[in-house]
PDB file of C-alpha atoms in Angstrom:
ATOM      1  CA  MET C   1       0.313   0.188   0.238  1.00  0.00           C
ATOM      2  CA  ARG C   2       1.127   3.602  -1.187  1.00  0.00           C
ATOM      3  CA  ARG C   3       0.814   6.769   1.288  1.00  0.00           C
ATOM      4  CA  ALA C   4       0.652  10.541   0.155  1.00  0.00           C
ATOM      5  CA  LEU C   5       1.075  12.447   2.793  1.00  0.00           C
ATOM      6  CA  SER C   6       2.318  15.959   3.517  1.00  0.00           C
ATOM      7  CA  SER C   7       4.449  16.695   6.750  1.00  0.00           C
ATOM      8  CA  LEU C   8       5.600  20.417   7.388  1.00  0.00           C
ATOM      9  CA  LEU C   9       9.968  19.878   8.022  1.00  0.00           C
ATOM     10  CA  CYS C  10      12.812  20.610   7.180  1.00  0.00           C
ATOM     11  CA  THR C  11      15.159  18.401   4.887  1.00  0.00           C
ATOM     12  CA  ASP C  12      19.066  18.278   6.233  1.00  0.00           C
ATOM     13  CA  ALA C  13      22.302  19.459   4.464  1.00  0.00           C
ATOM     14  CA  SER C  14      22.012  16.180   1.823  1.00  0.00           C
ATOM     15  CA  GLY C  15      17.921  17.327   1.221  1.00  0.00           C
ATOM     16  CA  ASN C  16      17.260  14.319   3.096  1.00  0.00           C
ATOM     17  CA  TRP C  17      14.006  14.606   5.509  1.00  0.00           C
ATOM     18  CA  SER C  18      14.971  14.468   9.114  1.00  0.00           C
ATOM     19  CA  GLY C  19      13.275  15.270  12.778  1.00  0.00           C
ATOM     20  CA  TRP C  20      10.591  13.642  15.226  1.00  0.00           C
ATOM     21  CA  GLU C  21       7.974  13.513  13.208  1.00  0.00           C
ATOM     22  CA  ILE C  22      10.148  12.392  10.330  1.00  0.00           C
ATOM     23  CA  ASP C  23      10.843   9.297  13.052  1.00  0.00           C
ATOM     24  CA  PHE C  24       6.891   9.372  14.135  1.00  0.00           C
ATOM     25  CA  ILE C  25       5.807   8.894  10.375  1.00  0.00           C
ATOM     26  CA  GLU C  26       8.886   6.247   9.391  1.00  0.00           C
ATOM     27  CA  GLU C  27       7.285   4.187  12.221  1.00  0.00           C
ATOM     28  CA  LEU C  28       3.909   4.791  11.569  1.00  0.00           C
ATOM     29  CA  CYS C  29       4.252   3.850   7.817  1.00  0.00           C
ATOM     30  CA  ASP C  30       5.661   0.868   8.987  1.00  0.00           C
ATOM     31  CA  ARG C  31       3.127  -0.458  11.248  1.00  0.00           C
ATOM     32  CA  LEU C  32       0.236   0.482   8.491  1.00  0.00           C
ATOM     33  CA  ASP C  33       2.323  -2.130   5.980  1.00  0.00           C
ATOM     34  CA  ALA C  34       2.668   1.130   4.433  1.00  0.00           C
ATOM     35  CA  LYS C  35       4.786   3.063   1.957  1.00  0.00           C
ATOM     36  CA  CYS C  36       4.501   6.548   2.608  1.00  0.00           C
ATOM     37  CA  GLU C  37       5.826   9.512   0.010  1.00  0.00           C
ATOM     38  CA  ILE C  38       6.395  13.164   1.434  1.00  0.00           C
ATOM     39  CA  LYS C  39       4.622  15.828  -0.187  1.00  0.00           C
ATOM     40  CA  PRO C  40       5.726  18.803   0.571  1.00  0.00           C
ATOM     41  CA  VAL C  41       2.433  21.117   0.389  1.00  0.00           C
ATOM     42  CA  ALA C  42       1.832  25.080   1.046  1.00  0.00           C
ATOM     43  CA  TRP C  43      -0.016  25.477   3.968  1.00  0.00           C
ATOM     44  CA  GLU C  44      -3.334  27.392   3.069  1.00  0.00           C
ATOM     45  CA  GLY C  45      -3.439  24.487   0.428  1.00  0.00           C
ATOM     46  CA  ILE C  46      -2.811  21.940   2.426  1.00  0.00           C
ATOM     47  CA  ILE C  47      -6.510  20.881   3.085  1.00  0.00           C
ATOM     48  CA  PRO C  48      -7.768  21.084  -0.284  1.00  0.00           C
ATOM     49  CA  ALA C  49      -4.490  18.220  -1.094  1.00  0.00           C
ATOM     50  CA  LEU C  50      -5.794  16.079   1.509  1.00  0.00           C
ATOM     51  CA  LYS C  51      -9.653  16.146   0.195  1.00  0.00           C
ATOM     52  CA  THR C  52      -9.034  16.238  -3.600  1.00  0.00           C
ATOM     53  CA  GLY C  53      -6.718  13.450  -3.240  1.00  0.00           C
ATOM     54  CA  LYS C  54      -3.513  14.165  -3.986  1.00  0.00           C
ATOM     55  CA  ILE C  55      -2.613  13.674  -0.520  1.00  0.00           C
ATOM     56  CA  ASP C  56      -3.672  10.727   2.023  1.00  0.00           C
ATOM     57  CA  MET C  57      -2.742  11.469   5.308  1.00  0.00           C
ATOM     58  CA  ILE C  58      -1.497  15.065   7.015  1.00  0.00           C
ATOM     59  CA  ILE C  59       1.386  14.660   9.702  1.00  0.00           C
ATOM     60  CA  GLY C  60       2.887  18.504   9.616  1.00  0.00           C
ATOM     61  CA  SER C  61       2.167  19.222  13.865  1.00  0.00           C
ATOM     62  CA  MET C  62      -1.106  20.277  12.517  1.00  0.00           C
ATOM     63  CA  SER C  63      -3.258  20.887  15.484  1.00  0.00           C
ATOM     64  CA  ILE C  64      -6.843  19.520  16.134  1.00  0.00           C
ATOM     65  CA  THR C  65     -10.018  22.052  15.922  1.00  0.00           C
ATOM     66  CA  PRO C  66     -13.272  22.126  15.713  1.00  0.00           C
ATOM     67  CA  GLU C  67     -12.758  24.606  12.963  1.00  0.00           C
ATOM     68  CA  ARG C  68     -11.177  21.624  10.955  1.00  0.00           C
ATOM     69  CA  ALA C  69     -13.132  18.797  11.974  1.00  0.00           C
ATOM     70  CA  GLU C  70     -16.117  20.192   9.838  1.00  0.00           C
ATOM     71  CA  GLN C  71     -13.748  19.737   6.714  1.00  0.00           C
ATOM     72  CA  ILE C  72     -11.077  16.486   7.880  1.00  0.00           C
ATOM     73  CA  ALA C  73     -11.480  14.047   9.830  1.00  0.00           C
ATOM     74  CA  PHE C  74      -8.116  13.666  12.614  1.00  0.00           C
ATOM     75  CA  SER C  75      -6.981  10.497  14.482  1.00  0.00           C
ATOM     76  CA  ASN C  76      -6.449  10.896  18.250  1.00  0.00           C
ATOM     77  CA  LYS C  77      -3.210  13.398  18.873  1.00  0.00           C
ATOM     78  CA  TYR C  78       0.421  12.450  18.595  1.00  0.00           C
ATOM     79  CA  TYR C  79       1.995  14.870  20.396  1.00  0.00           C
ATOM     80  CA  SER C  80       0.602  17.686  22.281  1.00  0.00           C
ATOM     81  CA  SER C  81       2.826  21.072  23.112  1.00  0.00           C
ATOM     82  CA  PRO C  82       1.694  23.771  25.359  1.00  0.00           C
ATOM     83  CA  THR C  83       1.732  27.604  24.572  1.00  0.00           C
ATOM     84  CA  GLY C  84       3.545  29.202  27.307  1.00  0.00           C
ATOM     85  CA  ILE C  85       5.773  32.933  27.362  1.00  0.00           C
ATOM     86  CA  LEU C  86       9.486  33.346  26.502  1.00  0.00           C
ATOM     87  CA  ALA C  87      10.775  36.685  28.000  1.00  0.00           C
ATOM     88  CA  ARG C  88      13.963  38.670  28.328  1.00  0.00           C
ATOM     89  CA  LYS C  89      15.846  37.801  31.596  1.00  0.00           C
ATOM     90  CA  SER C  90      15.644  41.405  32.483  1.00  0.00           C
ATOM     91  CA  THR C  91      11.894  41.909  32.688  1.00  0.00           C
ATOM     92  CA  ASP C  92       9.866  40.078  35.701  1.00  0.00           C
ATOM     93  CA  ILE C  93       7.207  38.925  33.083  1.00  0.00           C
ATOM     94  CA  GLU C  94       4.844  35.860  34.206  1.00  0.00           C
ATOM     95  CA  PRO C  95       2.245  34.257  31.584  1.00  0.00           C
ATOM     96  CA  THR C  96      -0.598  36.128  33.223  1.00  0.00           C
ATOM     97  CA  PRO C  97      -2.975  39.214  32.478  1.00  0.00           C
ATOM     98  CA  GLU C  98      -1.230  40.948  35.081  1.00  0.00           C
ATOM     99  CA  GLY C  99       2.057  40.016  34.546  1.00  0.00           C
ATOM    100  CA  LEU C 100       2.052  41.013  31.256  1.00  0.00           C
ATOM    101  CA  GLU C 101       1.183  44.500  31.915  1.00  0.00           C
ATOM    102  CA  GLY C 102       2.603  47.149  30.002  1.00  0.00           C
ATOM    103  CA  ALA C 103       4.658  44.516  28.167  1.00  0.00           C
ATOM    104  CA  TYR C 104       5.131  44.944  24.309  1.00  0.00           C
ATOM    105  CA  LEU C 105       4.500  40.955  23.223  1.00  0.00           C
ATOM    106  CA  GLY C 106       5.234  39.752  20.091  1.00  0.00           C
ATOM    107  CA  ILE C 107       2.952  37.442  18.458  1.00  0.00           C
ATOM    108  CA  GLN C 108       2.613  35.496  15.120  1.00  0.00           C
ATOM    109  CA  SER C 109      -0.058  36.079  12.530  1.00  0.00           C
ATOM    110  CA  GLY C 110      -2.351  33.251  11.671  1.00  0.00           C
ATOM    111  CA  THR C 111      -1.658  31.296  14.855  1.00  0.00           C
ATOM    112  CA  ASN C 112      -3.591  29.907  17.944  1.00  0.00           C
ATOM    113  CA  GLN C 113      -1.342  31.650  19.743  1.00  0.00           C
ATOM    114  CA  GLU C 114      -2.427  35.054  17.824  1.00  0.00           C
ATOM    115  CA  GLN C 115      -6.299  34.285  18.834  1.00  0.00           C
ATOM    116  CA  TYR C 116      -5.210  33.155  22.694  1.00  0.00           C
ATOM    117  CA  ALA C 117      -3.321  36.656  23.155  1.00  0.00           C
ATOM    118  CA  ARG C 118      -5.936  38.987  21.591  1.00  0.00           C
ATOM    119  CA  LYS C 119      -8.625  37.302  23.681  1.00  0.00           C
ATOM    120  CA  HIS C 120      -6.523  37.744  27.451  1.00  0.00           C
ATOM    121  CA  PHE C 121      -3.400  39.898  26.712  1.00  0.00           C
ATOM    122  CA  ALA C 122      -4.298  42.865  24.344  1.00  0.00           C
ATOM    123  CA  ASP C 123      -5.909  45.051  27.626  1.00  0.00           C
ATOM    124  CA  SER C 124      -2.700  44.726  29.352  1.00  0.00           C
ATOM    125  CA  ALA C 125       0.041  43.964  26.638  1.00  0.00           C
ATOM    126  CA  THR C 126       1.022  45.647  23.535  1.00  0.00           C
ATOM    127  CA  LEU C 127       0.472  43.270  20.765  1.00  0.00           C
ATOM    128  CA  ASN C 128       2.919  43.424  17.631  1.00  0.00           C
ATOM    129  CA  VAL C 129       2.245  40.710  14.985  1.00  0.00           C
ATOM    130  CA  TYR C 130       4.937  38.978  12.892  1.00  0.00           C
ATOM    131  CA  GLN C 131       4.534  36.617   9.737  1.00  0.00           C
ATOM    132  CA  THR C 132       7.461  34.332  11.095  1.00  0.00           C
ATOM    133  CA  LEU C 133       8.816  33.180  14.735  1.00  0.00           C
ATOM    134  CA  ASN C 134      11.745  34.090  13.559  1.00  0.00           C
ATOM    135  CA  GLU C 135      11.372  37.726  12.991  1.00  0.00           C
ATOM    136  CA  GLU C 136       9.809  37.315  16.509  1.00  0.00           C
ATOM    137  CA  LEU C 137      12.678  35.929  17.920  1.00  0.00           C
ATOM    138  CA  GLN C 138      15.252  38.428  16.388  1.00  0.00           C
ATOM    139  CA  ASP C 139      13.221  41.358  17.667  1.00  0.00           C
ATOM    140  CA  LEU C 140      13.143  39.512  21.485  1.00  0.00           C
ATOM    141  CA  VAL C 141      16.931  39.391  21.126  1.00  0.00           C
ATOM    142  CA  ALA C 142      17.451  42.961  19.962  1.00  0.00           C
ATOM    143  CA  GLY C 143      15.224  44.072  22.764  1.00  0.00           C
ATOM    144  CA  ARG C 144      12.473  45.856  20.359  1.00  0.00           C
ATOM    145  CA  LEU C 145      10.070  43.177  22.606  1.00  0.00           C
ATOM    146  CA  ASP C 146       9.600  42.204  26.019  1.00  0.00           C
ATOM    147  CA  ALA C 147       8.458  38.461  25.652  1.00  0.00           C
ATOM    148  CA  ILE C 148       6.700  36.398  23.204  1.00  0.00           C
ATOM    149  CA  VAL C 149       3.764  34.173  23.198  1.00  0.00           C
ATOM    150  CA  ALA C 150       4.602  30.743  21.378  1.00  0.00           C
ATOM    151  CA  ASP C 151       4.499  26.924  21.125  1.00  0.00           C
ATOM    152  CA  THR C 152       6.473  25.767  23.664  1.00  0.00           C
ATOM    153  CA  LEU C 153       7.845  23.251  21.036  1.00  0.00           C
ATOM    154  CA  ALA C 154       8.394  25.836  18.606  1.00  0.00           C
ATOM    155  CA  VAL C 155      10.928  27.561  20.401  1.00  0.00           C
ATOM    156  CA  GLN C 156      12.911  25.193  22.391  1.00  0.00           C
ATOM    157  CA  THR C 157      15.967  25.213  20.210  1.00  0.00           C
ATOM    158  CA  PHE C 158      15.833  28.878  20.481  1.00  0.00           C
ATOM    159  CA  ILE C 159      15.911  28.379  24.436  1.00  0.00           C
ATOM    160  CA  ASN C 160      18.219  25.926  24.239  1.00  0.00           C
ATOM    161  CA  SER C 161      20.925  28.216  21.876  1.00  0.00           C
ATOM    162  CA  GLU C 162      23.666  30.158  23.204  1.00  0.00           C
ATOM    163  CA  THR C 163      21.605  33.359  22.234  1.00  0.00           C
ATOM    164  CA  GLY C 164      18.453  32.196  23.711  1.00  0.00           C
ATOM    165  CA  GLN C 165      20.373  30.922  26.846  1.00  0.00           C
ATOM    166  CA  SER C 166      21.942  34.668  26.994  1.00  0.00           C
ATOM    167  CA  CYS C 167      18.946  37.074  26.172  1.00  0.00           C
ATOM    168  CA  CYS C 168      15.714  34.907  27.585  1.00  0.00           C
ATOM    169  CA  GLU C 169      14.218  32.748  29.832  1.00  0.00           C
ATOM    170  CA  TYR C 170      11.140  30.679  29.695  1.00  0.00           C
ATOM    171  CA  ARG C 171       8.305  31.528  32.396  1.00  0.00           C
ATOM    172  CA  GLY C 172       5.898  28.852  31.921  1.00  0.00           C
ATOM    173  CA  GLU C 173       2.567  28.049  30.537  1.00  0.00           C
ATOM    174  CA  VAL C 174      -0.727  30.016  30.137  1.00  0.00           C
ATOM    175  CA  ALA C 175      -3.443  29.302  31.562  1.00  0.00           C
ATOM    176  CA  SER C 176      -5.977  27.145  28.855  1.00  0.00           C
ATOM    177  CA  ASP C 177      -8.469  27.936  27.038  1.00  0.00           C
ATOM    178  CA  PRO C 178     -10.586  25.258  26.010  1.00  0.00           C
ATOM    179  CA  GLU C 179     -12.359  27.538  23.362  1.00  0.00           C
ATOM    180  CA  LEU C 180      -8.710  28.255  21.687  1.00  0.00           C
ATOM    181  CA  MET C 181      -6.409  25.517  22.467  1.00  0.00           C
ATOM    182  CA  SER C 182      -6.522  22.427  20.419  1.00  0.00           C
ATOM    183  CA  GLU C 183      -6.886  18.773  21.811  1.00  0.00           C
ATOM    184  CA  GLY C 184      -3.197  18.771  20.139  1.00  0.00           C
ATOM    185  CA  MET C 185      -1.594  17.567  17.380  1.00  0.00           C
ATOM    186  CA  GLY C 186      -3.772  15.169  15.279  1.00  0.00           C
ATOM    187  CA  VAL C 187      -2.970  13.207  11.465  1.00  0.00           C
ATOM    188  CA  GLY C 188      -5.460  14.461   9.697  1.00  0.00           C
ATOM    189  CA  LEU C 189      -7.765  12.725   7.184  1.00  0.00           C
ATOM    190  CA  ARG C 190     -10.098  12.550   4.634  1.00  0.00           C
ATOM    191  CA  GLN C 191     -13.530  11.860   6.559  1.00  0.00           C
ATOM    192  CA  SER C 192     -14.573   9.007   4.145  1.00  0.00           C
ATOM    193  CA  ASP C 193     -11.197   7.039   5.363  1.00  0.00           C
ATOM    194  CA  THR C 194     -12.928   5.655   8.565  1.00  0.00           C
ATOM    195  CA  GLU C 195     -11.252   2.496   8.457  1.00  0.00           C
ATOM    196  CA  LEU C 196      -7.376   4.350   7.754  1.00  0.00           C
ATOM    197  CA  ARG C 197      -8.421   6.555  10.695  1.00  0.00           C
ATOM    198  CA  GLU C 198      -8.942   3.642  13.215  1.00  0.00           C
ATOM    199  CA  ARG C 199      -6.218   1.758  11.690  1.00  0.00           C
ATOM    200  CA  VAL C 200      -3.468   5.251  12.414  1.00  0.00           C
ATOM    201  CA  ASN C 201      -4.944   5.090  16.242  1.00  0.00           C
ATOM    202  CA  SER C 202      -4.305   1.525  16.696  1.00  0.00           C
ATOM    203  CA  ALA C 203      -0.721   2.209  15.430  1.00  0.00           C
ATOM    204  CA  ILE C 204      -0.849   5.321  17.601  1.00  0.00           C
ATOM    205  CA  ASP C 205      -1.736   3.414  20.469  1.00  0.00           C
ATOM    206  CA  ALA C 206       0.341   0.876  19.691  1.00  0.00           C
ATOM    207  CA  MET C 207       3.341   2.775  20.194  1.00  0.00           C
ATOM    208  CA  ARG C 208       3.051   4.718  23.079  1.00  0.00           C
ATOM    209  CA  ALA C 209       1.975   0.916  24.873  1.00  0.00           C
ATOM    210  CA  ASP C 210       5.304  -0.484  23.192  1.00  0.00           C
ATOM    211  CA  SER C 211       7.705   1.978  24.722  1.00  0.00           C
ATOM    212  CA  THR C 212       8.758   2.778  20.993  1.00  0.00           C
ATOM    213  CA  TYR C 213       7.346   6.647  21.215  1.00  0.00           C
ATOM    214  CA  GLU C 214       9.390   7.103  24.562  1.00  0.00           C
ATOM    215  CA  GLU C 215      12.517   5.679  22.231  1.00  0.00           C
ATOM    216  CA  ILE C 216      11.282   7.683  19.531  1.00  0.00           C
ATOM    217  CA  SER C 217      11.126  11.188  21.155  1.00  0.00           C
ATOM    218  CA  ALA C 218      14.653  10.773  23.475  1.00  0.00           C
ATOM    219  CA  PRO C 219      17.236  11.744  21.109  1.00  0.00           C
ATOM    220  CA  TYR C 220      15.107  15.171  20.790  1.00  0.00           C
ATOM    221  CA  PHE C 221      12.959  15.942  24.192  1.00  0.00           C
ATOM    222  CA  ASP C 222      13.830  15.468  28.008  1.00  0.00           C
ATOM    223  CA  PHE C 223      10.182  15.891  28.215  1.00  0.00           C
ATOM    224  CA  ASP C 224       6.788  14.176  27.495  1.00  0.00           C
ATOM    225  CA  ILE C 225       5.873  15.688  24.373  1.00  0.00           C
ATOM    226  CA  TYR C 226       2.855  13.179  24.596  1.00  0.00           C
ATOM    227  CA  GLY C 227       1.146  15.599  27.252  1.00  0.00           C
ATOM    228  CA  SER C 228      -1.500  14.210  29.640  1.00  0.00           C
TER     229      SER C 228
END
């Protein structure tokens, strides 16, 4: 069985796909007895590509949301990442509206974090909108921002870098908001592919049960990215 899937991942210097999600994909496809081909698709076209049959699965850190679930089906989550606040060390910022009073806060356009910040922090902080996370981090390092609100996993590499260690601190997760926070990241599937969805869920459960999930994650993370 051959499956085409889209994944928002990077290639290494040799042009090969790499990273935790690639390792997860390879294990999942083995358990599905499928030969999977990764097809990069622009984010705005990823759901249409699935629905029209150009790809068979989306495995690209797509959060499970009610809006998306109206268009496509999702597997059970295969990882989750909290939203948190990364701040300059020189500040006393905390991940609350009161703790961000008067701060210049960076948010990335089109993300769940932007929606969260507009709902919870707009009355206490000045919100600066960026197209990319890299632009946010550059202004944070330069001191043009006091903090950013972001997906914790997305900023993990920066936090562990020399630059990140010297300038900034992770101040913790923001309070939960079920209306805006996703249930985690799921494999996107066509709503008609009920059998495939059941097989994907079974494969994820099996990975968790036999510790393969932990073995895949250990080289990349020092915490449980599956969450509770």
